[in-house]
PDB file of N, CA and C in Angstrom:
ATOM      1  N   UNK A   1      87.073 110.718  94.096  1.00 58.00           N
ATOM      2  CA  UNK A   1      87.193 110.082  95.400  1.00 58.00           C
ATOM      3  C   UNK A   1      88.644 110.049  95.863  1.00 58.00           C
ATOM      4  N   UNK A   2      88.764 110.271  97.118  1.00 66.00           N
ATOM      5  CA  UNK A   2      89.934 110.178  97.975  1.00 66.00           C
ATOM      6  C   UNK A   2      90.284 108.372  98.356  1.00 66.00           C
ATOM      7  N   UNK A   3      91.827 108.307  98.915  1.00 70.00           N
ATOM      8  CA  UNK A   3      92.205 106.942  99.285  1.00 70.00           C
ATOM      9  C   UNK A   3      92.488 107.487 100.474  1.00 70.00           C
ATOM     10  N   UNK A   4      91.994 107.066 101.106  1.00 78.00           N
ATOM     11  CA  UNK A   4      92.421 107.473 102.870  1.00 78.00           C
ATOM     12  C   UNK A   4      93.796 106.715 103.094  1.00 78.00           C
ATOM     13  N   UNK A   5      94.732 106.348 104.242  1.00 81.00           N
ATOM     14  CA  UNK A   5      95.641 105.763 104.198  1.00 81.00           C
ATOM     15  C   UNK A   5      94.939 104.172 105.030  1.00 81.00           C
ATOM     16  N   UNK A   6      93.695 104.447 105.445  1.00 86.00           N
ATOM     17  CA  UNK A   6      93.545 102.945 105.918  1.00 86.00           C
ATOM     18  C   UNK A   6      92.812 101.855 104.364  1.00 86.00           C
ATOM     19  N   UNK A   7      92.042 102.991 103.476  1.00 84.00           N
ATOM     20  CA  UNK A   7      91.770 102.501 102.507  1.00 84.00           C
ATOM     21  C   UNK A   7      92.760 101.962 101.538  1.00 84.00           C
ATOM     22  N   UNK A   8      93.921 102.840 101.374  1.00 82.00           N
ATOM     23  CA  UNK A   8      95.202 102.323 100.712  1.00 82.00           C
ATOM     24  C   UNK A   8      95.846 101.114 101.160  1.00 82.00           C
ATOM     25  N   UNK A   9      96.148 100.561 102.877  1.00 86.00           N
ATOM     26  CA  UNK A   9      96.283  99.548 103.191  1.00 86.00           C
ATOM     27  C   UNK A   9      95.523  98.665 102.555  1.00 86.00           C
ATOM     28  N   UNK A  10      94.366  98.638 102.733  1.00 90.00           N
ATOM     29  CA  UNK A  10      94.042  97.487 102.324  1.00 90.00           C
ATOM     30  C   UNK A  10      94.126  97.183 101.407  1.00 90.00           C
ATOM     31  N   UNK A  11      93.738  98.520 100.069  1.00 86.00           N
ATOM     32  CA  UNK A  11      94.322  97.784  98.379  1.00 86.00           C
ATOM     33  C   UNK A  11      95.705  97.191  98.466  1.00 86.00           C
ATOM     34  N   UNK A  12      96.358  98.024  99.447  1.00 88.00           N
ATOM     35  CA  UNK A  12      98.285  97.530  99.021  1.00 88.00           C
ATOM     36  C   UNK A  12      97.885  95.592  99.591  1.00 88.00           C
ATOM     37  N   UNK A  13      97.350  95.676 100.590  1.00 92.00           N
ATOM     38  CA  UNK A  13      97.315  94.058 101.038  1.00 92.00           C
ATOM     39  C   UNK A  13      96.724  93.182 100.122  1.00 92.00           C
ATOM     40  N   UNK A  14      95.656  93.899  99.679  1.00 93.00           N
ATOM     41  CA  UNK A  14      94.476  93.032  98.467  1.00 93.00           C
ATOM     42  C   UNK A  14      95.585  92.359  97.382  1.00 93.00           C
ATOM     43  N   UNK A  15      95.941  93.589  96.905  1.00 91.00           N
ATOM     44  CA  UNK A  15      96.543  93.429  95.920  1.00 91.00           C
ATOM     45  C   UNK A  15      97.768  92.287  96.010  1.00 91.00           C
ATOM     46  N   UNK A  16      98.659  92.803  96.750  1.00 92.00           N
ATOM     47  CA  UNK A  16      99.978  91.302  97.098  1.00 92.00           C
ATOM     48  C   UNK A  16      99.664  90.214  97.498  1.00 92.00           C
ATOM     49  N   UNK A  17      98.525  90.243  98.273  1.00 95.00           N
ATOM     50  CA  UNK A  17      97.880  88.521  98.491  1.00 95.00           C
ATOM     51  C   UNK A  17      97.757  87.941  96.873  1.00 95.00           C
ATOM     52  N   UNK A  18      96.730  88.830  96.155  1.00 95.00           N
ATOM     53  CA  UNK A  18      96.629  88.373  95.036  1.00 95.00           C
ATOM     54  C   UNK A  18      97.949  88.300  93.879  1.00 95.00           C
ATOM     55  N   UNK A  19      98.358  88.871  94.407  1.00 93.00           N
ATOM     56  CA  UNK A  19     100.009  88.696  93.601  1.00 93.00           C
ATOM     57  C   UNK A  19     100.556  87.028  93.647  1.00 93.00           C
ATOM     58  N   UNK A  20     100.956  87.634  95.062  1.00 94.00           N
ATOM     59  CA  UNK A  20     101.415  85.872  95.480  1.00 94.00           C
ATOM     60  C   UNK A  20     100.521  85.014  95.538  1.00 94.00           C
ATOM     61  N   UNK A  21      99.344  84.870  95.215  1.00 96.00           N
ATOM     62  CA  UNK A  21      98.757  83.936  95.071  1.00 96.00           C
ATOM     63  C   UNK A  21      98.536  83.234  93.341  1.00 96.00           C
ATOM     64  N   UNK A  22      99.296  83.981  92.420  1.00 94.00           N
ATOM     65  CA  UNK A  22      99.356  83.792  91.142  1.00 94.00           C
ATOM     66  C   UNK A  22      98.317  84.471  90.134  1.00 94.00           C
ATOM     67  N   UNK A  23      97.849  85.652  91.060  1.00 93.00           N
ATOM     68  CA  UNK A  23      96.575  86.402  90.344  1.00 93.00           C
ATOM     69  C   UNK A  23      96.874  87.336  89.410  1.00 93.00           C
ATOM     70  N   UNK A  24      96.405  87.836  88.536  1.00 92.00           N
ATOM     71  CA  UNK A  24      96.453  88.735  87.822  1.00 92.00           C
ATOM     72  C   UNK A  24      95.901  89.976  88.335  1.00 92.00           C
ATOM     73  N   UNK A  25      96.093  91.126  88.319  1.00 93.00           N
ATOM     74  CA  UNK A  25      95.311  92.601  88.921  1.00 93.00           C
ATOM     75  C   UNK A  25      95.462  93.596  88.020  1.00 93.00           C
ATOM     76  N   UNK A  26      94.314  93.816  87.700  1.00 93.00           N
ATOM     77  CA  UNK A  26      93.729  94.979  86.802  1.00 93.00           C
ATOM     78  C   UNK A  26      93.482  96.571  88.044  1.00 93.00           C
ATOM     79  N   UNK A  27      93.722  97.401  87.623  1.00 90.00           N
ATOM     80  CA  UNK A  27      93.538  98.840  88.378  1.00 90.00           C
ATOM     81  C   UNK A  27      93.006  99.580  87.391  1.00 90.00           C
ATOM     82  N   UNK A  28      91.867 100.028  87.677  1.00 91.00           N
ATOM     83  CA  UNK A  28      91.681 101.142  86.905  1.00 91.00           C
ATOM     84  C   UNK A  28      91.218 102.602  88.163  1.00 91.00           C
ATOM     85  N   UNK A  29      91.916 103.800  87.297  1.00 82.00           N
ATOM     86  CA  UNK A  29      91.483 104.803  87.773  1.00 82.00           C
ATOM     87  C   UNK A  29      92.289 105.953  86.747  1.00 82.00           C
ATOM     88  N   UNK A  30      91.436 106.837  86.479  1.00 76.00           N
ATOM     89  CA  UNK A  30      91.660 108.013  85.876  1.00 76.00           C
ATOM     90  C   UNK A  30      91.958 109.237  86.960  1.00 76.00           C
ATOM     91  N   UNK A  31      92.095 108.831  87.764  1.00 80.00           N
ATOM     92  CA  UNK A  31      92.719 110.078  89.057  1.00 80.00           C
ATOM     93  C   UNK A  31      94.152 110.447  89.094  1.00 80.00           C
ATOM     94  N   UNK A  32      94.860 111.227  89.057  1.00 82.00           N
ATOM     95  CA  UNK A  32      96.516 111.310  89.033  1.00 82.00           C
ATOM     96  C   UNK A  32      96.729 111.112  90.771  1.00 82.00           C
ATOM     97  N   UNK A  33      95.699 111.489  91.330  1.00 82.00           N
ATOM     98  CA  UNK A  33      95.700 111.920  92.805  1.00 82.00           C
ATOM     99  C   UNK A  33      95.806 110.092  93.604  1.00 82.00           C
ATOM    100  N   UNK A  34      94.946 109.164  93.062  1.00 79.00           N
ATOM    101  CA  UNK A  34      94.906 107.649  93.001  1.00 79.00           C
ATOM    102  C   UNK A  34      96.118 107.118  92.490  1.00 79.00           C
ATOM    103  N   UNK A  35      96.754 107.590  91.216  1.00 82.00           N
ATOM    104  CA  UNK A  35      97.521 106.815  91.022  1.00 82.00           C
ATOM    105  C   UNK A  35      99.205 107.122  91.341  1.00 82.00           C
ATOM    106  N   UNK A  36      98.846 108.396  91.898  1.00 84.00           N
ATOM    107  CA  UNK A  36      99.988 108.992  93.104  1.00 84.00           C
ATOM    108  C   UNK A  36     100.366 107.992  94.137  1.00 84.00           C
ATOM    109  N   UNK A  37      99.132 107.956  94.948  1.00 82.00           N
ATOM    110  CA  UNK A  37      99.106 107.307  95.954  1.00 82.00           C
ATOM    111  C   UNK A  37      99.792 106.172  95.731  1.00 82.00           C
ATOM    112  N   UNK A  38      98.895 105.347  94.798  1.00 82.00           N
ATOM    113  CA  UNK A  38      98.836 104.246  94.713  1.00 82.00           C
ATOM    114  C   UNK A  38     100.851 103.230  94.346  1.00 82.00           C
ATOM    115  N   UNK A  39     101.020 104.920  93.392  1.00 85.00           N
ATOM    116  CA  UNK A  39     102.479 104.346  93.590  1.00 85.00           C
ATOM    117  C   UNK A  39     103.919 104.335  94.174  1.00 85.00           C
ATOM    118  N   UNK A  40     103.316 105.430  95.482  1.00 85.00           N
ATOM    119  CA  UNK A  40     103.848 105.797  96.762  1.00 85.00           C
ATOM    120  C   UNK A  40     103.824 103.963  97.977  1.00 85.00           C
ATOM    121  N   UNK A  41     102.724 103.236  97.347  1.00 83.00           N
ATOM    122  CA  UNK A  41     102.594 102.457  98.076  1.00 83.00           C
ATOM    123  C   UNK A  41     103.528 101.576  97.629  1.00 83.00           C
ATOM    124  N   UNK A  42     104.327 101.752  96.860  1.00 86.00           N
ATOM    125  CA  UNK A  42     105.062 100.789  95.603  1.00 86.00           C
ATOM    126  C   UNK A  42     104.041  99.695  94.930  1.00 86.00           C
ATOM    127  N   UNK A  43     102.821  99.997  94.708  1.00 85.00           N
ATOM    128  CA  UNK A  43     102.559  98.426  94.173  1.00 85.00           C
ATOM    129  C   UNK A  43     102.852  98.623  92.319  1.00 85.00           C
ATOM    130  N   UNK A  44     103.324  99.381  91.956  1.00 84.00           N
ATOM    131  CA  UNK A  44     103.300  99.171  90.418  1.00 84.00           C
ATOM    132  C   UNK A  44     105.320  98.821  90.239  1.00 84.00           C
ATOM    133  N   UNK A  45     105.603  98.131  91.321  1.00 88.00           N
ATOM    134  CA  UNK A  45     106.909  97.583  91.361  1.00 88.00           C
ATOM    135  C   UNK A  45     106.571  96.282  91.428  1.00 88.00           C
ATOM    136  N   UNK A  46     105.222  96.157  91.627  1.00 90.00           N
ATOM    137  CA  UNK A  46     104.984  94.129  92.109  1.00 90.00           C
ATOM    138  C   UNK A  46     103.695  94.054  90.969  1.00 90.00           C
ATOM    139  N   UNK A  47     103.550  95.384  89.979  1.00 89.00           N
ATOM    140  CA  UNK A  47     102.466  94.786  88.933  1.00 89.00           C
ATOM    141  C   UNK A  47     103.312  95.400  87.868  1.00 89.00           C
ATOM    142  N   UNK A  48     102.575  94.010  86.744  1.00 87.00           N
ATOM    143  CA  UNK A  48     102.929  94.833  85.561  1.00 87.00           C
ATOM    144  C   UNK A  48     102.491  96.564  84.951  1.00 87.00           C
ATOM    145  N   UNK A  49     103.354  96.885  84.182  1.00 83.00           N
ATOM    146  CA  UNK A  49     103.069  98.533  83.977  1.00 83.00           C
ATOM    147  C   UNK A  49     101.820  98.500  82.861  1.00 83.00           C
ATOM    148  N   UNK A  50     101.019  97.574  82.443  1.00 88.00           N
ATOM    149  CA  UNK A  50      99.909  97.671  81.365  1.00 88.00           C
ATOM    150  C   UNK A  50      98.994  96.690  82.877  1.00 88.00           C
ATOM    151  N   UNK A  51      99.646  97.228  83.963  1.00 90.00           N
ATOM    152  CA  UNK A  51      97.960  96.504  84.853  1.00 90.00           C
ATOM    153  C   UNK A  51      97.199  97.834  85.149  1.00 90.00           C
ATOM    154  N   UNK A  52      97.926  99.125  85.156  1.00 89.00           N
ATOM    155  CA  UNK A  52      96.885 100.482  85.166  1.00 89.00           C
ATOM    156  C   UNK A  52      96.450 100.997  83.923  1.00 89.00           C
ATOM    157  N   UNK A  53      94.904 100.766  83.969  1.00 91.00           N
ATOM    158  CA  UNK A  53      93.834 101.163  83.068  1.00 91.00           C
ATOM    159  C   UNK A  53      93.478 102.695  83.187  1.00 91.00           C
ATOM    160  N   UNK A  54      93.112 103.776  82.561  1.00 90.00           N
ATOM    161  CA  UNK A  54      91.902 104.611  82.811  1.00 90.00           C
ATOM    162  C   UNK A  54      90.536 104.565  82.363  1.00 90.00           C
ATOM    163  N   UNK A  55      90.465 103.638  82.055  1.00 92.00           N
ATOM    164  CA  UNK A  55      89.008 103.383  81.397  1.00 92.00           C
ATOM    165  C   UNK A  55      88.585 101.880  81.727  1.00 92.00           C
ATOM    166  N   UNK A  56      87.132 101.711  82.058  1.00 93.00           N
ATOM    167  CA  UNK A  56      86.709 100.581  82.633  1.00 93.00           C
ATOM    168  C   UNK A  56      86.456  99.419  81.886  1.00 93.00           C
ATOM    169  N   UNK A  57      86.049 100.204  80.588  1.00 94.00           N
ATOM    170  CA  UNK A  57      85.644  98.939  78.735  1.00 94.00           C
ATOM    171  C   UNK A  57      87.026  98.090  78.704  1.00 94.00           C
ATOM    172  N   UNK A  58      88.059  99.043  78.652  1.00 93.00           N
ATOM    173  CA  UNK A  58      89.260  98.489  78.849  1.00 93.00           C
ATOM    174  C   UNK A  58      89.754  97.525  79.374  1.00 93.00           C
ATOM    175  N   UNK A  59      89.609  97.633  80.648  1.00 92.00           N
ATOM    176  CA  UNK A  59      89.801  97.060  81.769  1.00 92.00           C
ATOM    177  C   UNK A  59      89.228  95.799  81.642  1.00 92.00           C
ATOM    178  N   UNK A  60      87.662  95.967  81.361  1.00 94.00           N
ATOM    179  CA  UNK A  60      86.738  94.765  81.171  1.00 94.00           C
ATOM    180  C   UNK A  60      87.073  93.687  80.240  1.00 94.00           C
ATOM    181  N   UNK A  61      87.554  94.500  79.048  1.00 94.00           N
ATOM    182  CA  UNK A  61      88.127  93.923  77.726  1.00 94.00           C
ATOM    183  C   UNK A  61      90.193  92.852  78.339  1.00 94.00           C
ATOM    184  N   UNK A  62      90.412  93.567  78.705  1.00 93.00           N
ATOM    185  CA  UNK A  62      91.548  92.573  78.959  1.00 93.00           C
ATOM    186  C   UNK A  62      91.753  92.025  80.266  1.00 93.00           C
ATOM    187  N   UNK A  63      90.602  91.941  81.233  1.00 93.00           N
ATOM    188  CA  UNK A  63      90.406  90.902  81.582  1.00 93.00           C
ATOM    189  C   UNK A  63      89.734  89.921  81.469  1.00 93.00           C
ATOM    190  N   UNK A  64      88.932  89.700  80.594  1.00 95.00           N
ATOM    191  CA  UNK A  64      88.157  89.121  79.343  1.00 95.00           C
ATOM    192  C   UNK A  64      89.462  88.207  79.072  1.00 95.00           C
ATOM    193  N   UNK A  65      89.968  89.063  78.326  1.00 92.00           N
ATOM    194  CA  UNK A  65      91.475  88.332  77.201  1.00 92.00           C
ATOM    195  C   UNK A  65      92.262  87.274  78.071  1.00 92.00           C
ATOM    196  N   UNK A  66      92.246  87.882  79.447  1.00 88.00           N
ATOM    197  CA  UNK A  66      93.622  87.234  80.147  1.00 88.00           C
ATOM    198  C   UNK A  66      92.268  85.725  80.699  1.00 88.00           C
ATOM    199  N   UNK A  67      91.436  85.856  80.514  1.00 87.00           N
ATOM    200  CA  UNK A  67      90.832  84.180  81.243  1.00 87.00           C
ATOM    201  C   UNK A  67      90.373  83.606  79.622  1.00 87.00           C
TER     202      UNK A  67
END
């Protein structure tokens, strides 16, 4: 799947609301093409570098851990 640039807005917004709101954010995607984008948008400057997953067990598993 593609990120259009109106679809990317909104993760970039999703995501920093939930930032500043004291949230934690998990990303997963196994796309290089997603996680291009995604860090063209700068958000892996406002997340930690273990918040991008490629695998979803993963993902599931440490956000599990973090509540």
């Amino acid at each position: 799947p593609m990120l259009d640039v109106t679809v990317s807005l909104a993760i970039e917004n999703a995501i920093k609301d939930a930032v500043e709101a004291g949230k934690q954010v998990l990303i997963v995607s196994s796309q290089s093409q997603i996680r291009s984008r995604l860090t063209r948008l700068g958000l892996f400057e406002i997340l930690p570098k273990d918040a991008l997953l490629t695998d979803r067990t993963d993902a599931l598993t440490k956000a599990c851990d973090l509540i």
